């Protein structure tokens, strides 16, 4: 009887698992030994936590046996990983879990360059496989005792449509279609030689936790699922030479710390506010994504929403995605879509084709795992416009939630470098087989690494791009430039007519130029008070539910931006232009951006923009500018002694000649965040000086021993030389000594032998 009940239960679970699939195969993946090794010398693969660093599976796909050659990627979770919950008083409680499994892999199908694979084998095998034009999802068959797995086309896994409602007006229907393959994306990756690193935090709301815990019985399953999600996301974005690094995971076990009711835009607004005030101070990140456990989409079929091009913004660098009853593989493409928006990618139009049909950035999600050439171009444009500065430097080893795996292209604890697997590594500075620096190299990557050698401390590595930005300088002991810093929010700029906010002088002229081109300028103030008080799609102060809210006269400068001096016949993609003339001669031009229901309209005045004397725009309201400085506790006159400015971290950035942290002592300028602002002695100069003084001492000691020893002048010269030599040596860092020992071994031996 028990056995019969079990069979019936198994059949019910299997039926529920497959009921939303149009087609599927039952497959039994098999481990293949002795077929593929990571190291070229054929050494055995390493095992960690019971999982090999490299593994090969054989699997039959549509009657053809394929071999999946996989390398362990990352499980992202450190032994002291913290799960964050919130009690009824909204107090955070941190508790630590045990060391997680290291069971997440990436790789290719043997013999197919046009393939990518991302799988985990923590509890059964699950993930995605795409070969050429086809994409498949793989997951264990529920209650199977014979290693049976379900293999199904990825676009079969969605349970509800994801419609963004993008206007097609900006697409050219007669544009030639371009058939793309995985080979095209591999070529694009090579055309983007500088790898960008996105430091991501995933946040799981309480409803999603409840859904998962009902199925699995514990929150460990939530954590493991998010790790699998991050592995999939990393695989997708590698097409564009972008690595997704999971640096944090927040799980709301008991309740959400902010209201989850309302529209997708309402929830997104509350989430990014919580991220800026609560998350960023604890976990530095480039963007955060909220996983929402709704049973269905938001109004209008919206399954996700994000800001466009805000990846490095402290206030808007985030998005949300609905993860209800869909398969993880399908949800990963929804979240990749929203992350793409944060990275500056717009919706694809008819000119943007992927092999097999739809792409990740299509307006209606279909489970595609490929980015179009348009998405790649959008991301390149973000970089060329000066965006994405936080993506240049690889995260510090301490911040990566991972079990180190040599060959994944990310330098982790215990590694001196990591240039990827040997078959794809092109670095002359790094040994791919051992993740150690090659002989004579002191670094392998980064803007402070030139020809395998560290740049001298104080070498500029990221110049200031505007008056609200601050420069960064090489530290002298790492190949990577320090993270980007800028002036503290609320400081004045442009001759005291505007304020700095998130590293930009937030003027209306600048915002008009960003939207409509370099010649565009702010329209007359009367345009703002006239158009924005009407509450139309071209003039409003946001939404209340689905209804447009007209601005009050006092807040009219904080609604839709009104511009002039641009050609309205050539609007930006997705924009509809309105042109009005008021009082007979005043031209007012503005735009309604229909980029889809998952993208907030970029045509609103930015936070921190001046709206009246001493006032700035914050959430469609014109308020006192002092609100911009409430989160910082730094005063340049007192804390920096008038010899520097305050940066966005609340630290002093000292003028040249003064030393951080307080700018009250002599030094080389800069801050504890930026690196020293003055170039120190070069390595070659110090080495030459060292050799010169060393030889002088030997000469004086060996030849003039008896006669000069009694000379007061000699004693003075000797003491002076030794003192200067000691000071020079003390400034040499460990890397300098490494180079000295390598380059002067023979010379030193000969001189010593001659002396003896």
XYZ file of C-alpha atoms in Angstrom:
756
model
C 0.000 0.000 0.000
C 2.811 2.388 0.892
C 4.594 1.577 -2.348
C 1.432 2.203 -4.325
C 0.922 5.566 -2.659
C 4.511 6.490 -3.440
C 4.066 5.649 -7.111
C 0.883 7.695 -7.305
C 2.602 10.616 -5.567
C 5.582 10.350 -7.912
C 3.309 10.321 -10.935
C 1.467 13.403 -9.658
C 4.748 15.263 -9.082
C 6.071 14.265 -12.501
C 2.818 15.326 -14.160
C 2.968 18.700 -12.415
C 6.602 19.118 -13.482
C 5.868 18.430 -17.147
C 2.347 19.860 -17.485
C 3.606 23.241 -18.743
C 6.076 21.806 -21.252
C 5.147 21.401 -24.897
C 7.886 18.812 -25.449
C 10.599 17.083 -23.429
C 12.988 14.136 -23.364
C 13.848 11.828 -20.491
C 17.634 11.431 -20.414
C 20.192 9.830 -18.096
C 23.456 11.847 -18.042
C 26.550 9.718 -17.456
C 29.950 10.705 -16.073
C 32.729 9.963 -18.569
C 36.256 9.413 -17.226
C 39.600 9.724 -19.005
C 38.201 11.748 -21.899
C 39.187 15.326 -21.064
C 41.662 16.958 -18.714
C 42.048 20.574 -17.754
C 45.837 20.693 -17.639
C 47.810 20.185 -20.773
C 50.240 17.912 -18.953
C 47.441 15.453 -18.261
C 47.644 15.644 -14.484
C 44.687 14.432 -12.475
C 41.919 16.908 -11.759
C 41.569 18.216 -8.240
C 38.578 17.349 -6.071
C 37.014 19.774 -3.638
C 34.048 19.006 -1.366
C 33.550 15.763 -3.288
C 33.223 17.513 -6.657
C 35.930 17.391 -9.311
C 37.337 20.625 -10.674
C 36.713 19.200 -14.157
C 34.101 16.719 -15.235
C 32.638 15.334 -18.474
C 29.053 14.180 -18.946
C 27.603 12.304 -21.898
C 23.997 13.065 -22.760
C 21.746 12.138 -25.670
C 20.039 15.128 -27.254
C 17.636 14.329 -30.071
C 19.257 10.921 -30.680
C 22.801 12.365 -30.819
C 25.250 11.725 -27.969
C 27.067 14.893 -26.877
C 29.950 15.217 -24.435
C 29.841 18.167 -22.038
C 33.334 19.217 -20.918
C 32.928 21.284 -17.770
C 35.172 23.262 -15.432
C 34.079 24.196 -11.924
C 33.089 27.845 -11.971
C 32.096 28.999 -8.490
C 29.578 28.307 -5.762
C 29.888 31.916 -4.592
C 29.295 31.163 -0.914
C 32.033 31.414 1.686
C 32.029 29.378 4.934
C 30.979 32.468 6.914
C 28.198 33.399 4.524
C 25.505 35.385 6.385
C 21.757 34.914 5.946
C 19.926 38.136 6.849
C 16.414 38.045 8.298
C 14.214 40.804 9.692
C 12.044 40.538 12.780
C 8.872 42.492 13.429
C 10.961 45.484 14.529
C 12.969 45.342 11.284
C 16.196 44.547 13.080
C 18.717 42.529 11.109
C 19.865 39.220 12.587
C 22.937 37.600 11.084
C 23.558 33.899 11.458
C 26.205 31.794 9.798
C 25.758 28.615 7.845
C 28.195 25.794 7.202
C 30.489 25.555 4.231
C 28.352 25.124 1.096
C 28.813 22.745 -1.757
C 31.189 23.536 -4.579
C 29.247 22.060 -7.453
C 28.697 24.661 -10.179
C 30.239 24.306 -13.622
C 30.610 26.005 -16.985
C 31.976 24.667 -20.249
C 31.259 23.615 -23.804
C 29.958 20.756 -25.851
C 32.926 18.807 -27.207
C 33.643 19.639 -30.835
C 31.191 22.572 -30.947
C 32.665 26.053 -30.745
C 29.124 27.437 -31.033
C 28.105 26.075 -27.632
C 27.967 27.057 -23.975
C 26.969 25.012 -20.934
C 26.174 26.016 -17.337
C 25.269 23.178 -14.962
C 25.275 22.346 -11.267
C 25.375 18.831 -9.850
C 24.671 19.634 -6.191
C 21.493 17.536 -6.079
C 20.974 16.065 -9.488
C 22.072 17.903 -12.615
C 20.357 21.131 -13.593
C 21.220 24.043 -15.851
C 21.245 25.100 -19.488
C 22.878 23.815 -22.663
C 22.916 25.774 -25.872
C 24.310 24.476 -29.130
C 24.171 26.689 -32.185
C 20.562 27.814 -32.573
C 19.113 25.550 -29.884
C 18.798 26.098 -26.123
C 17.869 23.364 -23.658
C 17.108 23.212 -19.956
C 18.122 20.182 -17.907
C 16.768 19.272 -14.467
C 16.194 16.123 -12.384
C 12.897 14.298 -12.896
C 11.044 14.532 -9.593
C 11.064 11.365 -7.482
C 13.122 9.428 -10.053
C 15.385 6.740 -8.614
C 17.179 5.931 -11.887
C 19.116 9.182 -12.542
C 16.388 10.291 -14.947
C 16.409 13.935 -15.978
C 14.144 16.130 -18.053
C 15.634 17.838 -21.112
C 13.403 20.374 -22.820
C 13.710 23.420 -25.115
C 14.234 26.450 -22.914
C 11.439 28.435 -24.530
C 9.006 25.698 -23.424
C 9.626 26.424 -19.749
C 7.729 29.704 -19.387
C 4.340 29.620 -17.730
C 3.272 33.185 -18.440
C 4.172 35.813 -21.053
C 6.525 38.685 -20.372
C 5.269 41.566 -22.500
C 7.076 44.887 -22.303
C 4.938 46.802 -24.786
C 7.834 48.345 -26.733
C 6.928 50.718 -29.527
C 8.240 49.474 -32.855
C 8.444 52.929 -34.424
C 12.212 53.188 -34.030
C 12.911 49.937 -35.818
C 13.473 49.764 -39.560
C 11.196 47.110 -41.005
C 13.217 46.900 -44.188
C 16.553 46.585 -42.412
C 18.510 43.497 -43.462
C 18.297 40.609 -41.050
C 21.569 39.171 -39.813
C 21.741 35.491 -38.910
C 23.906 35.104 -35.842
C 25.531 32.051 -34.348
C 27.438 31.362 -31.168
C 30.617 31.853 -33.222
C 29.516 35.455 -33.806
C 29.248 36.035 -30.085
C 32.637 34.475 -29.426
C 34.055 36.873 -32.002
C 32.290 39.812 -30.309
C 33.813 38.760 -27.000
C 37.243 38.948 -28.577
C 36.372 42.439 -29.890
C 35.724 43.547 -26.293
C 39.172 42.680 -24.903
C 38.790 44.338 -21.501
C 36.770 42.144 -19.172
C 34.200 44.004 -17.071
C 33.218 42.760 -13.613
C 29.714 43.275 -12.197
C 29.624 42.925 -8.409
C 26.090 41.641 -7.874
C 23.925 41.212 -4.778
C 20.805 39.042 -5.034
C 17.969 39.834 -2.642
C 15.178 37.279 -2.098
C 11.839 38.502 -0.768
C 9.880 36.668 1.915
C 7.230 35.339 -0.447
C 9.832 33.640 -2.643
C 11.438 32.188 0.483
C 8.039 30.782 1.508
C 7.462 29.237 -1.917
C 10.856 27.543 -1.953
C 10.707 26.416 1.670
C 7.291 24.830 1.049
C 8.874 22.714 -1.674
C 12.166 21.928 0.078
C 11.558 22.488 3.777
C 14.565 24.766 4.512
C 16.261 28.016 3.548
C 19.439 26.233 2.460
C 17.599 25.372 -0.746
C 16.935 29.086 -1.311
C 20.629 29.815 -1.019
C 21.644 26.996 -3.352
C 19.046 28.079 -5.903
C 20.405 31.625 -5.962
C 23.918 30.253 -6.421
C 22.704 28.285 -9.439
C 21.036 31.452 -10.734
C 24.277 33.439 -10.450
C 26.160 30.711 -12.324
C 23.647 30.908 -15.186
C 23.831 34.712 -15.313
C 27.625 34.614 -15.413
C 27.461 32.219 -18.362
C 25.094 34.446 -20.380
C 27.066 37.654 -19.891
C 30.409 36.073 -20.792
C 29.237 36.427 -24.406
C 29.945 40.157 -23.993
C 33.122 39.662 -21.928
C 31.228 40.604 -18.763
C 31.680 38.531 -15.602
C 28.957 38.402 -12.961
C 30.475 38.143 -9.477
C 28.108 37.369 -6.610
C 29.350 39.387 -3.643
C 26.265 39.141 -1.460
C 22.978 37.331 -0.906
C 20.186 38.727 1.262
C 17.317 36.411 2.229
C 14.260 37.845 3.986
C 13.220 34.855 6.045
C 10.509 36.363 8.237
C 9.313 39.559 6.569
C 10.306 42.149 3.987
C 11.947 45.346 5.297
C 9.966 47.472 2.824
C 6.443 47.440 1.374
C 6.017 45.005 -1.542
C 2.528 46.210 -2.487
C 1.705 48.368 -5.486
C 2.942 48.421 -9.066
C 6.278 47.145 -10.303
C 7.519 50.751 -10.371
C 6.448 51.292 -6.765
C 8.300 48.183 -5.587
C 11.401 49.025 -7.621
C 11.498 52.530 -6.154
C 11.322 51.225 -2.586
C 13.908 48.533 -3.311
C 16.553 50.902 -4.701
C 15.952 53.283 -1.786
C 16.541 50.374 0.640
C 19.623 49.340 -1.334
C 21.183 52.800 -1.066
C 20.494 53.348 2.623
C 20.766 49.814 4.023
C 22.580 47.489 1.599
C 25.372 49.537 0.012
C 26.857 50.650 3.373
C 27.173 46.965 4.353
C 28.019 45.316 1.020
C 29.660 47.333 -1.731
C 28.006 46.371 -5.031
C 27.593 47.576 -8.606
C 23.966 46.498 -8.819
C 21.388 44.535 -6.853
C 18.442 42.505 -8.108
C 15.306 41.747 -6.087
C 13.777 38.290 -6.593
C 10.019 38.710 -6.081
C 7.962 35.632 -5.217
C 4.625 36.687 -6.739
C 2.300 34.031 -8.090
C 1.703 36.121 -11.201
C 2.929 39.134 -13.117
C 2.322 42.751 -12.222
C -0.331 44.713 -14.083
C 0.211 44.593 -17.832
C 2.100 41.294 -17.734
C 5.213 42.874 -16.216
C 7.611 40.271 -14.800
C 10.519 42.644 -14.304
C 11.570 46.286 -14.206
C 14.883 48.140 -14.111
C 16.559 51.473 -14.707
C 18.589 51.844 -17.913
C 22.349 52.478 -17.761
C 22.519 52.883 -13.963
C 24.849 49.994 -13.121
C 27.222 52.092 -11.013
C 24.615 54.329 -9.420
C 24.203 54.141 -5.660
C 20.574 55.294 -5.911
C 19.229 53.523 -9.013
C 21.589 50.590 -9.685
C 19.029 47.823 -9.433
C 16.072 45.916 -10.817
C 13.367 43.452 -9.861
C 12.156 40.177 -11.351
C 9.148 37.979 -10.603
C 10.021 34.372 -9.795
C 6.799 32.533 -9.055
C 6.124 29.175 -10.642
C 8.537 29.388 -13.557
C 11.575 27.156 -13.930
C 14.851 28.629 -12.685
C 16.305 28.473 -16.188
C 13.517 30.654 -17.562
C 13.653 33.102 -14.658
C 17.405 33.497 -15.200
C 16.696 34.948 -18.656
C 14.157 37.387 -17.163
C 16.701 38.616 -14.627
C 19.425 38.753 -17.295
C 17.066 40.996 -19.274
C 16.703 43.434 -16.353
C 20.434 43.385 -15.644
C 20.964 44.157 -19.319
C 18.894 47.318 -18.858
C 21.102 48.343 -15.907
C 24.078 47.845 -18.237
C 22.653 50.279 -20.786
C 20.908 47.813 -23.111
C 17.610 48.759 -24.701
C 15.000 46.421 -26.142
C 15.897 44.791 -29.442
C 14.113 45.865 -32.612
C 13.768 44.174 -36.005
C 17.413 44.867 -36.839
C 18.626 42.864 -33.848
C 18.635 39.181 -34.622
C 19.840 36.117 -32.772
C 20.265 32.628 -34.088
C 17.067 30.746 -33.439
C 14.896 33.870 -33.227
C 14.427 35.956 -30.073
C 17.246 37.383 -27.936
C 17.589 38.126 -24.217
C 16.729 41.813 -24.696
C 13.618 41.179 -26.798
C 10.510 42.936 -25.488
C 8.732 39.621 -24.908
C 10.821 37.006 -23.137
C 11.016 33.578 -24.715
C 13.780 31.962 -22.692
C 16.555 32.943 -25.104
C 20.074 32.850 -23.675
C 21.782 34.953 -26.362
C 22.488 38.665 -26.593
C 22.100 40.414 -29.918
C 24.721 42.600 -31.564
C 22.517 45.562 -30.633
C 22.891 44.691 -26.946
C 26.655 44.524 -27.345
C 26.663 47.906 -29.086
C 24.474 49.434 -26.387
C 26.904 48.269 -23.723
C 29.868 49.605 -25.690
C 28.126 52.975 -25.968
C 27.588 53.015 -22.199
C 31.344 52.580 -21.727
C 32.241 55.147 -24.400
C 29.944 57.724 -22.755
C 31.902 57.326 -19.529
C 29.475 54.978 -17.797
C 30.282 51.719 -16.070
C 33.444 53.009 -14.387
C 32.839 50.676 -11.438
C 33.122 47.644 -13.737
C 36.782 48.102 -14.617
C 38.450 46.655 -11.567
C 38.132 43.067 -10.500
C 36.544 42.664 -7.038
C 38.913 42.172 -4.141
C 39.550 38.564 -3.221
C 37.990 39.069 0.213
C 34.671 40.287 -1.227
C 34.062 37.385 -3.621
C 31.720 34.795 -2.195
C 33.377 31.761 -3.709
C 35.401 28.627 -3.304
C 38.577 29.354 -5.319
C 38.789 27.530 -8.638
C 41.875 28.073 -10.790
C 40.909 28.611 -14.398
C 37.619 30.489 -14.022
C 39.171 33.823 -15.031
C 38.647 35.461 -11.630
C 41.526 35.971 -9.213
C 40.485 34.522 -5.861
C 42.132 33.830 -2.520
C 45.287 31.755 -2.876
C 45.811 32.784 -6.524
C 48.367 35.267 -7.838
C 46.476 35.549 -11.125
C 43.816 33.742 -13.170
C 43.700 34.099 -16.944
C 41.177 31.325 -17.545
C 41.753 27.775 -18.780
C 45.067 27.022 -20.519
C 43.456 26.593 -23.919
C 42.142 30.179 -23.912
C 44.723 32.032 -21.776
C 46.828 34.516 -23.768
C 48.614 36.210 -20.857
C 52.416 36.078 -20.794
C 52.342 37.168 -17.153
C 50.260 34.306 -15.734
C 50.720 30.532 -15.723
C 47.205 29.259 -16.468
C 47.917 25.774 -15.094
C 48.894 26.984 -11.613
C 47.361 30.501 -11.414
C 50.816 31.767 -10.406
C 52.749 34.669 -11.921
C 55.380 33.759 -14.490
C 59.055 34.232 -13.631
C 59.973 37.899 -13.296
C 56.332 39.094 -13.366
C 54.917 41.128 -10.508
C 51.362 41.372 -11.857
C 49.194 39.977 -14.636
C 46.174 42.247 -15.115
C 44.735 45.668 -14.394
C 45.282 49.260 -15.471
C 48.209 49.514 -13.021
C 50.022 46.597 -14.635
C 52.270 47.349 -17.618
C 54.300 44.621 -19.330
C 53.823 42.299 -16.349
C 55.233 44.915 -13.944
C 53.431 46.984 -11.328
C 53.141 50.689 -12.046
C 54.824 53.045 -9.587
C 52.590 54.312 -6.794
C 50.984 57.594 -7.758
C 50.694 56.725 -11.458
C 47.295 58.033 -12.680
C 44.994 55.133 -13.560
C 41.565 56.770 -13.742
C 41.464 60.513 -14.424
C 38.708 62.812 -13.254
C 36.012 63.052 -15.951
C 34.264 66.157 -14.607
C 34.420 68.623 -11.731
C 32.399 66.333 -9.445
C 34.625 63.326 -10.064
C 37.924 62.544 -8.335
C 40.995 60.900 -9.904
C 42.447 57.572 -8.794
C 46.104 56.524 -8.689
C 48.001 53.253 -8.626
C 48.831 51.993 -5.148
C 52.133 50.409 -6.182
C 51.304 46.990 -4.716
C 48.428 45.836 -6.944
C 47.742 45.832 -10.659
C 44.217 47.148 -10.255
C 43.131 50.760 -9.975
C 41.262 51.632 -6.758
C 37.437 51.800 -6.981
C 35.988 54.976 -8.446
C 35.400 57.862 -6.046
C 33.774 61.254 -6.483
C 32.877 64.393 -4.534
C 30.397 64.046 -1.715
C 26.777 64.572 -2.797
C 25.488 68.081 -2.258
C 28.725 69.994 -2.884
C 28.341 72.910 -5.289
C 29.574 72.850 -8.882
C 29.457 74.922 -12.087
C 30.218 78.170 -10.306
C 27.828 77.496 -7.411
C 24.848 77.182 -9.787
C 24.368 73.410 -9.380
C 25.146 70.501 -7.061
C 27.169 67.335 -7.407
C 25.228 64.099 -7.185
C 26.745 60.657 -7.744
C 29.795 62.092 -9.473
C 27.966 64.372 -11.907
C 27.157 68.041 -11.876
C 23.413 67.605 -12.267
C 22.494 70.441 -14.610
C 19.470 70.457 -16.886
C 21.684 71.300 -19.885
C 23.738 68.152 -19.254
C 20.614 66.003 -18.980
C 19.176 67.440 -22.206
C 22.442 66.656 -23.995
C 22.407 63.080 -22.701
C 18.928 62.568 -24.153
C 18.906 64.646 -27.332
C 22.504 65.320 -28.356
C 25.380 67.681 -27.656
C 23.606 70.853 -28.861
C 20.461 70.433 -26.775
C 19.861 72.852 -23.897
C 17.323 73.402 -21.135
C 14.115 75.102 -22.202
C 12.705 78.229 -20.581
C 11.450 77.762 -17.000
C 7.959 78.674 -18.246
C 7.926 75.402 -20.223
C 8.280 73.435 -17.003
C 5.520 75.317 -15.166
C 3.180 75.139 -18.170
C 3.706 71.574 -19.469
C 4.372 69.640 -16.251
C 1.261 70.936 -14.479
C -0.987 69.383 -17.149
C -0.471 65.763 -16.121
C -0.065 64.403 -19.669
C 2.435 61.832 -20.949
C 4.694 64.763 -21.933
C 4.395 66.680 -18.675
C 3.837 65.143 -15.252
C 5.383 64.248 -11.885
C 5.185 60.480 -12.147
C 2.417 57.994 -11.523
C -0.026 57.144 -8.784
C -0.885 53.561 -9.640
C -1.599 53.750 -13.372
C -2.629 57.425 -13.389
C -0.331 60.313 -14.298
C 0.181 62.925 -11.565
C 0.308 66.613 -12.602
C 3.058 68.614 -10.894
C 2.264 71.438 -8.563
C 3.719 74.758 -9.636
C 6.273 74.521 -6.807
C 7.460 71.115 -8.040
C 7.105 71.705 -11.797
C 10.891 71.859 -12.323
C 11.121 68.265 -11.015
C 8.840 66.549 -13.527
C 9.493 65.835 -17.207
C 12.604 67.538 -18.540
C 11.891 70.285 -21.075
C 14.587 70.967 -23.678
C 15.216 72.919 -26.850
C 17.818 73.273 -29.635
C 17.564 69.753 -31.042
C 16.061 68.250 -34.189
C 12.722 66.703 -33.248
C 12.683 64.787 -36.549
C 15.345 62.437 -35.187
C 14.162 61.373 -31.723
C 16.088 58.939 -29.516
C 15.071 55.269 -29.791
C 11.646 54.657 -28.264
C 10.835 58.361 -27.861
C 7.879 60.376 -29.130
C 8.598 64.111 -29.281
C 6.163 66.861 -28.359
C 6.781 70.414 -29.609
C 4.811 73.326 -28.175
C 5.163 77.068 -28.479
C 3.906 79.190 -25.615
C 3.499 82.944 -25.342
C 4.066 83.179 -29.072
C 7.823 82.522 -29.132
C 8.932 80.166 -26.350
C 9.691 76.684 -27.750
C 9.077 73.750 -25.408
C 10.201 70.277 -26.501
C 9.945 67.112 -24.471
C 9.641 63.387 -24.995
C 7.689 60.370 -23.870
C 9.994 57.352 -23.814
C 8.130 54.123 -24.482
C 10.966 51.711 -23.759
C 8.637 49.063 -22.401
C 6.738 48.519 -19.207
C 9.841 47.081 -17.526
C 11.886 50.277 -17.997
C 11.358 53.555 -16.159
C 11.092 56.641 -18.363
C 14.531 58.354 -18.583
C 12.875 61.647 -19.541
C 12.376 62.841 -15.969
C 14.582 65.426 -14.243
C 17.331 63.662 -12.275
C 17.601 63.646 -8.506
C 19.936 66.372 -7.237
C 19.047 68.859 -10.004
C 18.545 72.488 -8.962
C 14.867 73.487 -9.013
C 15.101 76.803 -7.127
C 17.653 78.745 -5.125
C 19.169 76.335 -2.604
C 16.770 73.558 -3.554
C 17.039 70.314 -5.539
C 14.708 67.705 -7.000
C 14.129 64.550 -4.952
C 11.344 62.143 -5.965
C 9.431 64.808 -7.962
C 9.599 67.274 -5.065
C 11.625 70.488 -4.853
C 13.313 70.304 -1.430
C 16.206 71.881 0.465
C 19.592 70.858 -0.970
C 20.807 69.827 2.487
C 18.988 66.481 2.076
C 21.727 65.375 -0.338
C 24.329 65.525 2.437
C 22.388 63.764 5.174
C 24.071 60.390 4.672
C 27.637 61.733 5.003
C 29.509 62.981 8.049
C 32.405 64.968 6.628
C 33.222 68.651 6.715
C 36.118 69.726 4.495
C 37.005 72.765 6.601
C 37.160 70.925 9.922
C 37.797 67.275 9.064
C 40.184 67.995 6.188
C 41.668 71.152 7.760
C 40.877 73.147 4.637
C 43.485 71.185 2.647
C 41.145 68.881 0.753
C 37.565 67.919 -0.093
C 35.163 65.221 1.115
C 34.540 62.226 -1.146
C 31.483 60.006 -1.471
C 32.821 57.666 1.232
C 32.942 60.508 3.761
C 36.763 60.596 3.667
C 39.114 63.480 2.917
C 40.683 63.680 -0.544
C 43.761 65.818 0.175
C 45.380 68.392 -2.069
C 48.879 67.664 -3.333
C 51.347 68.239 -0.500
C 49.039 66.938 2.225
C 48.535 63.408 3.481
C 45.330 61.498 4.193
C 43.368 60.745 6.210
C 43.001 64.266 7.651
C 45.171 66.447 5.379
C 46.966 67.980 8.365
C 50.413 66.521 7.653
C 52.722 66.758 4.684
C 52.259 64.072 2.027
C 51.467 63.183 -1.546
C 47.756 64.050 -1.663
C 44.816 61.798 -2.516
C 42.742 59.814 -0.031
C 42.682 56.439 1.687
C 40.393 55.394 -1.183
C 42.148 56.870 -4.226
C 45.841 56.083 -3.778
C 48.687 58.652 -3.502
C 48.311 61.585 -5.893
C 52.030 62.137 -6.533
C 54.323 59.761 -8.399
C 57.019 58.267 -6.206
C 60.495 57.204 -7.273
C 60.480 54.835 -10.215
C 61.694 51.305 -9.712
C 64.623 51.690 -12.114
C 65.747 54.907 -10.423
C 65.703 53.238 -7.008
C 67.593 50.207 -8.297
C 70.259 52.348 -9.945
C 70.623 54.366 -6.772
C 70.889 51.166 -4.763
C 73.611 49.763 -7.071
C 75.560 53.028 -7.022
C 75.590 53.344 -3.251
C 76.358 49.656 -2.825
C 79.425 49.867 -5.100
C 80.640 53.071 -3.450
C 80.496 51.400 -0.071
C 82.374 48.330 -1.340
C 85.028 50.493 -2.955
C 85.528 52.605 0.143
C 85.561 49.574 2.387
C 87.937 47.362 0.366
C 90.465 49.831 -1.054
C 90.626 52.654 1.430
C 90.191 50.595 4.617
C 93.310 51.570 6.612
C 93.953 55.070 5.398
C 90.467 56.481 5.111
C 89.034 54.685 8.123
C 90.724 57.255 10.344
C 89.416 60.155 8.311
C 86.562 62.174 9.784
C 85.428 62.972 6.250
C 85.177 59.308 5.413
C 83.160 58.597 8.535
C 80.786 61.378 7.571
C 80.471 60.054 4.011
C 80.058 56.508 5.228
C 77.329 57.368 7.738
C 75.532 59.542 5.182
C 75.664 56.858 2.500
C 74.454 54.120 4.850
C 71.627 56.336 6.098
C 70.544 57.219 2.562
C 70.798 53.592 1.526
C 68.616 52.533 4.461
C 65.959 55.122 3.561
C 65.934 54.040 -0.077
C 65.622 50.392 0.830
C 62.819 51.059 3.307
C 60.750 52.611 0.520
C 61.156 49.601 -1.723
C 58.146 47.326 -1.446
C 58.321 43.564 -1.554
C 57.784 43.616 -5.293
C 60.893 45.755 -5.803
C 63.022 43.255 -3.878
C 61.582 40.431 -5.973
C 62.675 42.169 -9.143
C 66.071 43.020 -7.637
C 66.779 39.409 -6.731
C 65.763 38.199 -10.182
C 67.618 40.776 -12.241
C 70.819 41.136 -10.208
C 71.507 37.605 -9.009
C 74.570 37.091 -11.210
C 75.998 40.578 -10.624
C 75.593 40.309 -6.890
C 77.269 36.899 -6.844
C 80.257 38.156 -8.841
C 80.759 41.236 -6.664
C 80.474 39.223 -3.455
C 82.853 36.544 -4.751
C 85.386 39.197 -5.756
C 85.144 40.874 -2.363
C 85.621 37.619 -0.510
